[in-house]
Amino acid sequence: MIEARALTKVFSDRKRGPIRALDGVDFRCEPGRIFGLLGVNGAGKTTCLRMLATILRPTSGAATVQGFDIANESQQVRASIGFLSTATALYGRLTAFEMVEYFGRLHGLEDSVLHPRIDALFHTLGMNEFRDRRCDKLSTGMKQKTSIARTLVHDPPVMIFDEPTLGLDVLTARTVLGFIRDCGQRGKTVIFSTHVMSEAERLCDAIGIIHGGRILAHGSLAELRQQTGEERLEDIFVKVAEGHI
Amino acid sequence: MSPIAIVYRKELRDLLRDWRTIMSMIIVPVLVVPLLICGVLKIVNKTLNEKPKNEKTMEGAPKVMLLGGENSPDSVAALRQLKKFDLVPASADYTNLISSKEIRAAVEIPPDFDAAVEGERKTAIRIYTYEGEPKSMLVRQQLEEFFRRRAEEVVRRRLLAHKLPETLVTPFEIKPTNVASPKQVSGVVLGMILPYLMIIMCLTGAIYPSVDLTAGEKERGTLETLLTSPVARTQLVLGKVLVVLTASLATAALTITSNSLALAFFNSGGFAKLPVTLSPLALAGVCAVMMPLAVLISSLTVAVGLFARSSKEANTYLQPMLLLAIIPAVIAALPGVDFKYGLAFIPILNISLLCKELLTGLCPWGHIVVVFGSTSLYAALAVAAAVALFKRESVLFRT
């Protein structure tokens, strides 16, 4: 479960002064459901998800992840999440196995639990072929699978994905989206940011349209259709972003 | 396993798989530096002890032009018998030949020199050289020594002929006598070299790993991955500082060991032996006082690396730091600069001066306590600075 209340982030910039990247955002993500943050580049999606992952601290407002406060219980929050974004790269000089093993250990897993779990993950994701290959020698798809295994190794109840298909080819993107859907079906709380309308349309149980750091509309796709009178998500997004509702 | 140990193990493994680390931590100190030192020593040795290729013609020995000397066969023969120079016939343009380094010197023996000496008349030998040119200076030294010995021999013969005692010209001798122990003598030599070498190597060994583990991680995008782990930021930084410390100490230790072995090998090859012996206790003492300095260096380089946006920027900050560290190390190595309490709080200088004292075996406990204490305090502050920087998102996400 994720709950955000008036979540705000202001960055200070010497030249431009204070920049309000996120402005009083409220939303709620339920277990077993996929919540999509839909917005253009610079809308505040990454800032929002980085705050939920406790990489950034909120300027004001609050959020809880699995009941833990992101500002005061950051370690417990991080223990409860799997965070995947285009900015979370792999250690090139470690093998795929070592990479996943390292994060399992950082999550406090004993080898007796960790190694069978890695074996199962590698089997499920079809990673045994490149298990002992260094990450800098992996293809983009293999890297993404390794990243997925890294986020899942401690079996977190909450998954946070920041534009996880950005820059991926069609087949790899399909694998990633399938994995996100699977997380939702397994009862995990999933929050997922994207600017690709078709992905949000296909995957999300609920969508928040974020623009200029604010969530302008949210609800299920059916609810958004009802609110805007539009059928296609792209038209809904444009109408909301241009302030017509 | 504690999170610090997990981070340490992973970072060390990661680092040792990088050829640049192997290069800076192992290959350069173990192979390149000793080879360079031995190579330079060999060249210096060869230059200083230039030996002729052909003993008969003296080809290959330094060329010295003999001006005059036709009526002084004894002096000329003695000079030839010295077998140090390739004596070339006189030529009018000897000054040009010396300036163009075709010959190293010219020695002018005046007409009837031997006769003048025998007749106890005043005469003079003139040596023409290239002032400041090392080989020319060396030849001059050898020629002066040769003629000084001949002059002494003449004096001795004259005194004997006049039945006068040698004390007439040498009323007394000067006998400098060393009262310092061999340990103290070698301590003076080592005190100038060892702390300097250790400090520079600690810093050299720390720079690459610290940049790779901080600014390098930012560039490669792995820092954000690491920040999503549930490990406390302090533990992440401590794990990284410990790896940099390991690399720093390993580089210093490997450099000292490999160079000692190289010098020992070189010494056994006939090169003039350095008056150096090092007691294990003194070495242990030096290593112990170096420890807080190595922590200070490792934490500072990590802090600088964290602050930088990229590896390039980190290197731009760290290269001047290397120069800044050299200055106090060099000052401490200067003769006459000794430990004072006023200097005990200046980082690097204090450790260098303390090492000088430790190596000569004359180190009061008070000095050790003050230097160890102040450097430990600086090291703790540097660790705290690195941790504080690692917690600042404005630093971690600087673009």
mmCIF file of C-alpha atoms in Angstrom, chain B residues 82-398:
data_model
loop_
_atom_site.group_PDB
_atom_site.id
_atom_site.type_symbol
_atom_site.label_atom_id
_atom_site.label_comp_id
_atom_site.label_asym_id
_atom_site.label_seq_id
_atom_site.Cartn_x
_atom_site.Cartn_y
_atom_site.Cartn_z
ATOM 1 C CA LEU B 82 95.628 6.339 -14.658
ATOM 2 C CA LYS B 83 93.542 4.638 -17.401
ATOM 3 C CA LYS B 84 90.564 6.891 -16.852
ATOM 4 C CA PHE B 85 90.703 9.155 -19.871
ATOM 5 C CA ASP B 86 91.027 8.877 -23.604
ATOM 6 C CA LEU B 87 93.840 11.417 -24.079
ATOM 7 C CA VAL B 88 93.469 13.149 -27.436
ATOM 8 C CA PRO B 89 96.133 15.205 -29.238
ATOM 9 C CA ALA B 90 96.206 18.982 -28.844
ATOM 10 C CA SER B 91 94.108 21.143 -31.095
ATOM 11 C CA ALA B 92 93.681 24.922 -31.210
ATOM 12 C CA ASP B 93 89.862 24.840 -30.977
ATOM 13 C CA TYR B 94 89.756 22.953 -27.654
ATOM 14 C CA THR B 95 87.311 25.491 -26.139
ATOM 15 C CA ASN B 96 84.785 24.782 -28.904
ATOM 16 C CA LEU B 97 85.324 21.050 -28.548
ATOM 17 C CA ILE B 98 84.608 21.279 -24.794
ATOM 18 C CA SER B 99 81.533 23.470 -25.370
ATOM 19 C CA SER B 100 80.202 21.047 -27.966
ATOM 20 C CA LYS B 101 80.902 18.150 -25.528
ATOM 21 C CA GLU B 102 83.161 16.387 -28.025
ATOM 22 C CA ILE B 103 85.803 16.358 -25.330
ATOM 23 C CA ARG B 104 85.100 16.709 -21.595
ATOM 24 C CA ALA B 105 88.120 18.755 -20.579
ATOM 25 C CA ALA B 106 91.571 19.915 -21.601
ATOM 26 C CA VAL B 107 94.563 19.854 -19.324
ATOM 27 C CA GLU B 108 97.415 22.244 -20.003
ATOM 28 C CA ILE B 109 100.827 21.170 -18.782
ATOM 29 C CA PRO B 110 103.236 24.122 -19.111
ATOM 30 C CA PRO B 111 106.642 23.755 -20.835
ATOM 31 C CA ASP B 112 109.263 22.127 -18.598
ATOM 32 C CA PHE B 113 106.611 21.354 -15.932
ATOM 33 C CA ASP B 114 108.423 18.292 -14.565
ATOM 34 C CA ALA B 115 111.682 20.198 -14.471
ATOM 35 C CA ALA B 116 110.065 23.133 -12.676
ATOM 36 C CA VAL B 117 108.651 20.771 -10.065
ATOM 37 C CA GLU B 118 111.997 19.057 -9.606
ATOM 38 C CA GLY B 119 113.721 22.435 -9.388
ATOM 39 C CA GLU B 120 111.180 23.591 -6.791
ATOM 40 C CA ARG B 121 110.090 26.504 -9.009
ATOM 41 C CA LYS B 122 106.532 27.832 -9.024
ATOM 42 C CA THR B 123 104.402 26.401 -11.835
ATOM 43 C CA ALA B 124 100.719 25.700 -12.527
ATOM 44 C CA ILE B 125 98.495 23.178 -14.271
ATOM 45 C CA ARG B 126 95.448 24.612 -16.021
ATOM 46 C CA ILE B 127 92.263 22.544 -16.464
ATOM 47 C CA TYR B 128 89.695 23.761 -18.983
ATOM 48 C CA THR B 129 86.125 22.550 -18.379
ATOM 49 C CA TYR B 130 82.465 23.183 -19.119
ATOM 50 C CA GLU B 131 81.174 24.595 -15.801
ATOM 51 C CA GLY B 132 77.984 22.869 -14.672
ATOM 52 C CA GLU B 133 78.138 20.081 -17.242
ATOM 53 C CA PRO B 134 78.096 16.919 -15.054
ATOM 54 C CA LYS B 135 80.540 14.788 -17.067
ATOM 55 C CA SER B 136 82.961 17.695 -17.480
ATOM 56 C CA MET B 137 82.741 18.396 -13.736
ATOM 57 C CA LEU B 138 83.429 14.747 -12.956
ATOM 58 C CA VAL B 139 86.509 14.724 -15.196
ATOM 59 C CA ARG B 140 87.721 17.938 -13.534
ATOM 60 C CA GLN B 141 87.309 16.334 -10.117
ATOM 61 C CA GLN B 142 89.318 13.293 -11.234
ATOM 62 C CA LEU B 143 92.064 15.451 -12.791
ATOM 63 C CA GLU B 144 92.300 17.631 -9.663
ATOM 64 C CA GLU B 145 92.510 14.529 -7.487
ATOM 65 C CA PHE B 146 95.268 13.131 -9.719
ATOM 66 C CA PHE B 147 97.375 16.291 -9.612
ATOM 67 C CA ARG B 148 96.703 16.809 -5.849
ATOM 68 C CA ARG B 149 98.048 13.324 -5.120
ATOM 69 C CA ARG B 150 101.108 14.024 -7.294
ATOM 70 C CA ALA B 151 101.655 17.318 -5.444
ATOM 71 C CA GLU B 152 101.441 15.489 -2.079
ATOM 72 C CA GLU B 153 103.940 12.918 -3.346
ATOM 73 C CA VAL B 154 106.349 15.696 -4.398
ATOM 74 C CA VAL B 155 106.022 17.345 -0.950
ATOM 75 C CA ARG B 156 106.750 14.037 0.758
ATOM 76 C CA ARG B 157 109.867 13.508 -1.407
ATOM 77 C CA ARG B 158 111.100 17.035 -0.706
ATOM 78 C CA LEU B 159 110.598 16.679 3.053
ATOM 79 C CA LEU B 160 112.474 13.404 2.954
ATOM 80 C CA ALA B 161 115.292 14.987 0.912
ATOM 81 C CA HIS B 162 115.568 17.855 3.390
ATOM 82 C CA LYS B 163 115.240 15.426 6.306
ATOM 83 C CA LEU B 164 112.239 17.249 7.616
ATOM 84 C CA PRO B 165 109.230 15.618 9.318
ATOM 85 C CA GLU B 166 105.844 15.368 7.585
ATOM 86 C CA THR B 167 104.336 17.306 10.487
ATOM 87 C CA LEU B 168 105.995 20.392 9.060
ATOM 88 C CA VAL B 169 103.300 20.638 6.390
ATOM 89 C CA THR B 170 100.648 18.594 8.196
ATOM 90 C CA PRO B 171 100.835 19.760 11.818
ATOM 91 C CA PHE B 172 97.669 17.902 12.749
ATOM 92 C CA GLU B 173 95.006 15.676 11.237
ATOM 93 C CA ILE B 174 91.263 16.141 11.392
ATOM 94 C CA LYS B 175 89.410 12.922 12.220
ATOM 95 C CA PRO B 176 85.631 13.246 12.112
ATOM 96 C CA THR B 177 84.155 10.474 14.276
ATOM 97 C CA ASN B 178 80.533 9.324 14.126
ATOM 98 C CA VAL B 179 78.984 8.808 17.543
ATOM 99 C CA ALA B 180 75.466 8.069 16.265
ATOM 100 C CA SER B 181 74.363 4.442 16.112
ATOM 101 C CA PRO B 182 73.939 2.802 12.673
ATOM 102 C CA LYS B 183 70.182 2.893 13.354
ATOM 103 C CA GLN B 184 70.301 6.672 13.801
ATOM 104 C CA VAL B 185 72.484 7.123 10.722
ATOM 105 C CA SER B 186 70.119 5.138 8.521
ATOM 106 C CA GLY B 187 67.185 6.861 10.264
ATOM 107 C CA VAL B 188 68.377 10.219 8.917
ATOM 108 C CA VAL B 189 68.504 8.854 5.367
ATOM 109 C CA LEU B 190 65.225 6.953 5.643
ATOM 110 C CA GLY B 191 63.534 9.812 7.496
ATOM 111 C CA MET B 192 63.968 11.948 4.402
ATOM 112 C CA ILE B 193 62.746 9.341 1.902
ATOM 113 C CA LEU B 194 60.331 6.908 3.567
ATOM 114 C CA PRO B 195 57.575 9.242 4.912
ATOM 115 C CA TYR B 196 57.556 11.188 1.639
ATOM 116 C CA LEU B 197 57.279 8.012 -0.416
ATOM 117 C CA MET B 198 54.573 6.529 1.833
ATOM 118 C CA ILE B 199 52.433 9.684 1.808
ATOM 119 C CA ILE B 200 52.630 10.127 -1.945
ATOM 120 C CA MET B 201 51.902 6.436 -2.551
ATOM 121 C CA CYS B 202 48.954 6.452 -0.086
ATOM 122 C CA LEU B 203 47.453 9.349 -2.006
ATOM 123 C CA THR B 204 48.263 7.917 -5.444
ATOM 124 C CA GLY B 205 46.703 4.599 -4.419
ATOM 125 C CA ALA B 206 43.562 6.323 -3.109
ATOM 126 C CA ILE B 207 42.794 8.606 -6.038
ATOM 127 C CA TYR B 208 41.647 6.151 -8.714
ATOM 128 C CA PRO B 209 39.486 3.900 -6.463
ATOM 129 C CA SER B 210 37.848 6.860 -4.720
ATOM 130 C CA VAL B 211 36.893 8.449 -8.037
ATOM 131 C CA ASP B 212 35.641 5.118 -9.398
ATOM 132 C CA LEU B 213 33.514 4.378 -6.307
ATOM 133 C CA THR B 214 31.916 7.816 -6.142
ATOM 134 C CA ALA B 215 31.840 10.036 -9.237
ATOM 135 C CA GLY B 216 32.292 6.897 -11.388
ATOM 136 C CA GLU B 217 29.149 5.386 -9.838
ATOM 137 C CA LYS B 218 27.245 8.599 -10.509
ATOM 138 C CA GLU B 219 28.307 8.499 -14.156
ATOM 139 C CA ARG B 220 27.449 4.830 -14.622
ATOM 140 C CA GLY B 221 24.062 5.201 -12.875
ATOM 141 C CA THR B 222 24.778 2.559 -10.243
ATOM 142 C CA LEU B 223 24.691 5.032 -7.351
ATOM 143 C CA GLU B 224 20.916 5.367 -7.627
ATOM 144 C CA THR B 225 20.616 1.566 -7.658
ATOM 145 C CA LEU B 226 22.689 1.390 -4.487
ATOM 146 C CA LEU B 227 20.627 4.119 -2.816
ATOM 147 C CA THR B 228 17.489 1.984 -3.166
ATOM 148 C CA SER B 229 18.994 -0.668 -0.867
ATOM 149 C CA PRO B 230 17.911 -0.604 2.783
ATOM 150 C CA VAL B 231 21.455 -0.080 4.046
ATOM 151 C CA ALA B 232 22.099 3.147 5.975
ATOM 152 C CA ARG B 233 24.004 5.785 4.010
ATOM 153 C CA THR B 234 26.692 5.918 6.719
ATOM 154 C CA GLN B 235 27.374 2.205 6.260
ATOM 155 C CA LEU B 236 27.587 2.583 2.483
ATOM 156 C CA VAL B 237 30.163 5.379 2.831
ATOM 157 C CA LEU B 238 32.186 3.487 5.444
ATOM 158 C CA GLY B 239 32.314 0.437 3.164
ATOM 159 C CA LYS B 240 33.619 2.613 0.339
ATOM 160 C CA VAL B 241 36.143 4.469 2.534
ATOM 161 C CA LEU B 242 37.502 1.120 3.786
ATOM 162 C CA VAL B 243 38.036 -0.107 0.222
ATOM 163 C CA VAL B 244 39.857 3.108 -0.713
ATOM 164 C CA LEU B 245 41.922 2.768 2.473
ATOM 165 C CA THR B 246 42.836 -0.804 1.520
ATOM 166 C CA ALA B 247 43.907 0.287 -1.969
ATOM 167 C CA SER B 248 45.854 3.211 -0.547
ATOM 168 C CA LEU B 249 47.738 1.106 2.027
ATOM 169 C CA ALA B 250 48.307 -1.728 -0.432
ATOM 170 C CA THR B 251 49.820 0.675 -2.966
ATOM 171 C CA ALA B 252 52.120 2.190 -0.312
ATOM 172 C CA ALA B 253 53.124 -1.223 1.063
ATOM 173 C CA LEU B 254 53.750 -2.708 -2.383
ATOM 174 C CA THR B 255 55.778 0.336 -3.435
ATOM 175 C CA ILE B 256 57.988 0.248 -0.325
ATOM 176 C CA THR B 257 58.498 -3.529 -0.544
ATOM 177 C CA SER B 258 59.191 -3.667 -4.261
ATOM 178 C CA ASN B 259 61.567 -0.692 -4.158
ATOM 179 C CA SER B 260 63.432 -2.092 -1.144
ATOM 180 C CA LEU B 261 63.864 -5.387 -2.988
ATOM 181 C CA ALA B 262 64.915 -3.572 -6.160
ATOM 182 C CA LEU B 263 67.488 -1.501 -4.266
ATOM 183 C CA ALA B 264 68.763 -4.578 -2.435
ATOM 184 C CA PHE B 265 69.132 -6.329 -5.781
ATOM 185 C CA PHE B 266 70.859 -3.280 -7.205
ATOM 186 C CA ASN B 267 73.174 -2.967 -4.190
ATOM 187 C CA SER B 268 74.188 -6.599 -4.541
ATOM 188 C CA GLY B 269 75.149 -5.759 -8.121
ATOM 189 C CA GLY B 270 78.049 -3.621 -6.937
ATOM 190 C CA PHE B 271 76.410 -0.222 -6.702
ATOM 191 C CA ALA B 272 77.614 1.913 -3.775
ATOM 192 C CA LYS B 273 75.609 0.641 -0.825
ATOM 193 C CA LEU B 274 73.293 3.059 0.914
ATOM 194 C CA PRO B 275 73.837 3.217 4.685
ATOM 195 C CA VAL B 276 70.314 1.951 5.295
ATOM 196 C CA THR B 277 69.059 -0.583 7.777
ATOM 197 C CA LEU B 278 65.504 -0.528 9.057
ATOM 198 C CA SER B 279 64.431 -2.148 12.293
ATOM 199 C CA PRO B 280 61.058 -3.919 12.193
ATOM 200 C CA LEU B 281 60.002 -1.931 15.277
ATOM 201 C CA ALA B 282 60.687 1.429 13.595
ATOM 202 C CA LEU B 283 58.841 0.274 10.481
ATOM 203 C CA ALA B 284 55.876 -0.848 12.598
ATOM 204 C CA GLY B 285 55.898 2.551 14.328
ATOM 205 C CA VAL B 286 55.912 4.401 10.997
ATOM 206 C CA CYS B 287 53.053 2.232 9.694
ATOM 207 C CA ALA B 288 51.045 2.835 12.872
ATOM 208 C CA VAL B 289 51.333 6.621 12.699
ATOM 209 C CA MET B 290 50.615 6.507 8.962
ATOM 210 C CA MET B 291 47.278 4.774 9.600
ATOM 211 C CA PRO B 292 45.221 7.857 10.642
ATOM 212 C CA LEU B 293 46.788 9.796 7.770
ATOM 213 C CA ALA B 294 45.754 7.051 5.329
ATOM 214 C CA VAL B 295 42.192 7.218 6.758
ATOM 215 C CA LEU B 296 42.251 11.003 6.349
ATOM 216 C CA ILE B 297 43.455 10.709 2.745
ATOM 217 C CA SER B 298 40.905 7.992 1.874
ATOM 218 C CA SER B 299 37.966 9.883 3.405
ATOM 219 C CA LEU B 300 38.973 13.161 1.791
ATOM 220 C CA THR B 301 39.336 11.610 -1.653
ATOM 221 C CA VAL B 302 35.947 9.872 -1.228
ATOM 222 C CA ALA B 303 34.360 13.176 -0.128
ATOM 223 C CA VAL B 304 35.848 15.017 -3.115
ATOM 224 C CA GLY B 305 34.738 12.223 -5.465
ATOM 225 C CA LEU B 306 31.202 12.379 -4.063
ATOM 226 C CA PHE B 307 31.064 16.115 -4.520
ATOM 227 C CA ALA B 308 32.188 15.960 -8.165
ATOM 228 C CA ARG B 309 29.679 15.583 -10.966
ATOM 229 C CA SER B 310 31.925 13.297 -13.016
ATOM 230 C CA SER B 311 35.200 11.379 -12.882
ATOM 231 C CA LYS B 312 36.813 14.127 -14.930
ATOM 232 C CA GLU B 313 35.732 16.777 -12.434
ATOM 233 C CA ALA B 314 36.884 14.610 -9.510
ATOM 234 C CA ASN B 315 40.332 14.227 -11.082
ATOM 235 C CA THR B 316 40.494 17.977 -11.620
ATOM 236 C CA TYR B 317 40.012 18.441 -7.861
ATOM 237 C CA LEU B 318 42.275 15.588 -6.790
ATOM 238 C CA GLN B 319 45.380 16.347 -8.874
ATOM 239 C CA PRO B 320 46.011 19.684 -7.068
ATOM 240 C CA MET B 321 45.427 17.799 -3.802
ATOM 241 C CA LEU B 322 48.371 15.559 -4.700
ATOM 242 C CA LEU B 323 50.534 18.638 -5.226
ATOM 243 C CA LEU B 324 49.319 20.135 -1.934
ATOM 244 C CA ALA B 325 50.317 16.936 -0.151
ATOM 245 C CA ILE B 326 53.782 16.908 -1.707
ATOM 246 C CA ILE B 327 54.704 20.361 -0.352
ATOM 247 C CA PRO B 328 54.570 19.546 3.417
ATOM 248 C CA ALA B 329 56.167 16.145 2.732
ATOM 249 C CA VAL B 330 59.065 17.849 0.935
ATOM 250 C CA ILE B 331 59.411 20.528 3.649
ATOM 251 C CA ALA B 332 59.665 17.783 6.266
ATOM 252 C CA ALA B 333 62.362 16.034 4.234
ATOM 253 C CA LEU B 334 64.548 19.161 4.174
ATOM 254 C CA PRO B 335 67.620 18.986 6.404
ATOM 255 C CA GLY B 336 67.268 21.012 9.587
ATOM 256 C CA VAL B 337 63.462 20.898 9.719
ATOM 257 C CA ASP B 338 62.723 19.126 12.995
ATOM 258 C CA PHE B 339 59.636 18.399 15.080
ATOM 259 C CA LYS B 340 58.132 21.323 16.993
ATOM 260 C CA TYR B 341 54.810 21.358 18.827
ATOM 261 C CA GLY B 342 53.766 24.307 16.661
ATOM 262 C CA LEU B 343 54.026 22.065 13.595
ATOM 263 C CA ALA B 344 52.303 19.091 15.241
ATOM 264 C CA PHE B 345 48.872 20.200 14.020
ATOM 265 C CA ILE B 346 49.740 20.639 10.340
ATOM 266 C CA PRO B 347 48.537 17.514 8.521
ATOM 267 C CA ILE B 348 51.159 15.526 6.573
ATOM 268 C CA LEU B 349 54.007 17.760 7.868
ATOM 269 C CA ASN B 350 53.400 16.489 11.417
ATOM 270 C CA ILE B 351 53.412 12.825 10.373
ATOM 271 C CA SER B 352 56.509 13.286 8.206
ATOM 272 C CA LEU B 353 58.441 14.941 11.051
ATOM 273 C CA LEU B 354 57.284 12.303 13.523
ATOM 274 C CA CYS B 355 58.426 9.542 11.159
ATOM 275 C CA LYS B 356 61.866 11.172 10.961
ATOM 276 C CA GLU B 357 62.079 10.995 14.759
ATOM 277 C CA LEU B 358 60.733 7.438 14.894
ATOM 278 C CA LEU B 359 63.295 6.243 12.373
ATOM 279 C CA THR B 360 66.212 7.749 14.319
ATOM 280 C CA GLY B 361 64.861 6.203 17.531
ATOM 281 C CA LEU B 362 64.552 9.590 19.258
ATOM 282 C CA CYS B 363 60.825 10.056 19.569
ATOM 283 C CA PRO B 364 59.250 11.217 22.829
ATOM 284 C CA TRP B 365 55.811 9.768 23.577
ATOM 285 C CA GLY B 366 54.385 13.293 23.816
ATOM 286 C CA HIS B 367 55.120 13.866 20.129
ATOM 287 C CA ILE B 368 53.457 10.575 19.167
ATOM 288 C CA VAL B 369 50.338 11.351 21.215
ATOM 289 C CA VAL B 370 49.911 14.876 19.809
ATOM 290 C CA VAL B 371 50.468 13.898 16.166
ATOM 291 C CA PHE B 372 48.438 10.674 16.346
ATOM 292 C CA GLY B 373 45.644 12.504 18.184
ATOM 293 C CA SER B 374 45.450 15.507 15.851
ATOM 294 C CA THR B 375 45.618 13.362 12.691
ATOM 295 C CA SER B 376 42.979 10.974 14.070
ATOM 296 C CA LEU B 377 40.757 13.977 14.738
ATOM 297 C CA TYR B 378 41.223 15.232 11.162
ATOM 298 C CA ALA B 379 40.527 11.712 9.872
ATOM 299 C CA ALA B 380 37.289 11.533 11.901
ATOM 300 C CA LEU B 381 36.230 14.931 10.548
ATOM 301 C CA ALA B 382 36.968 13.797 6.983
ATOM 302 C CA VAL B 383 34.896 10.616 7.476
ATOM 303 C CA ALA B 384 32.056 12.746 8.892
ATOM 304 C CA ALA B 385 32.316 15.100 5.890
ATOM 305 C CA ALA B 386 32.126 12.157 3.455
ATOM 306 C CA VAL B 387 29.071 10.766 5.286
ATOM 307 C CA ALA B 388 27.394 14.197 5.366
ATOM 308 C CA LEU B 389 27.965 14.663 1.636
ATOM 309 C CA PHE B 390 26.545 11.206 0.917
ATOM 310 C CA LYS B 391 23.348 12.213 2.704
ATOM 311 C CA ARG B 392 22.883 15.422 0.716
ATOM 312 C CA GLU B 393 20.688 14.905 -2.321
ATOM 313 C CA SER B 394 21.918 18.209 -3.783
ATOM 314 C CA VAL B 395 25.378 16.586 -3.944
ATOM 315 C CA LEU B 396 24.283 13.135 -5.096
ATOM 316 C CA PHE B 397 22.120 14.508 -7.865
ATOM 317 C CA ARG B 398 24.324 17.442 -8.942
#
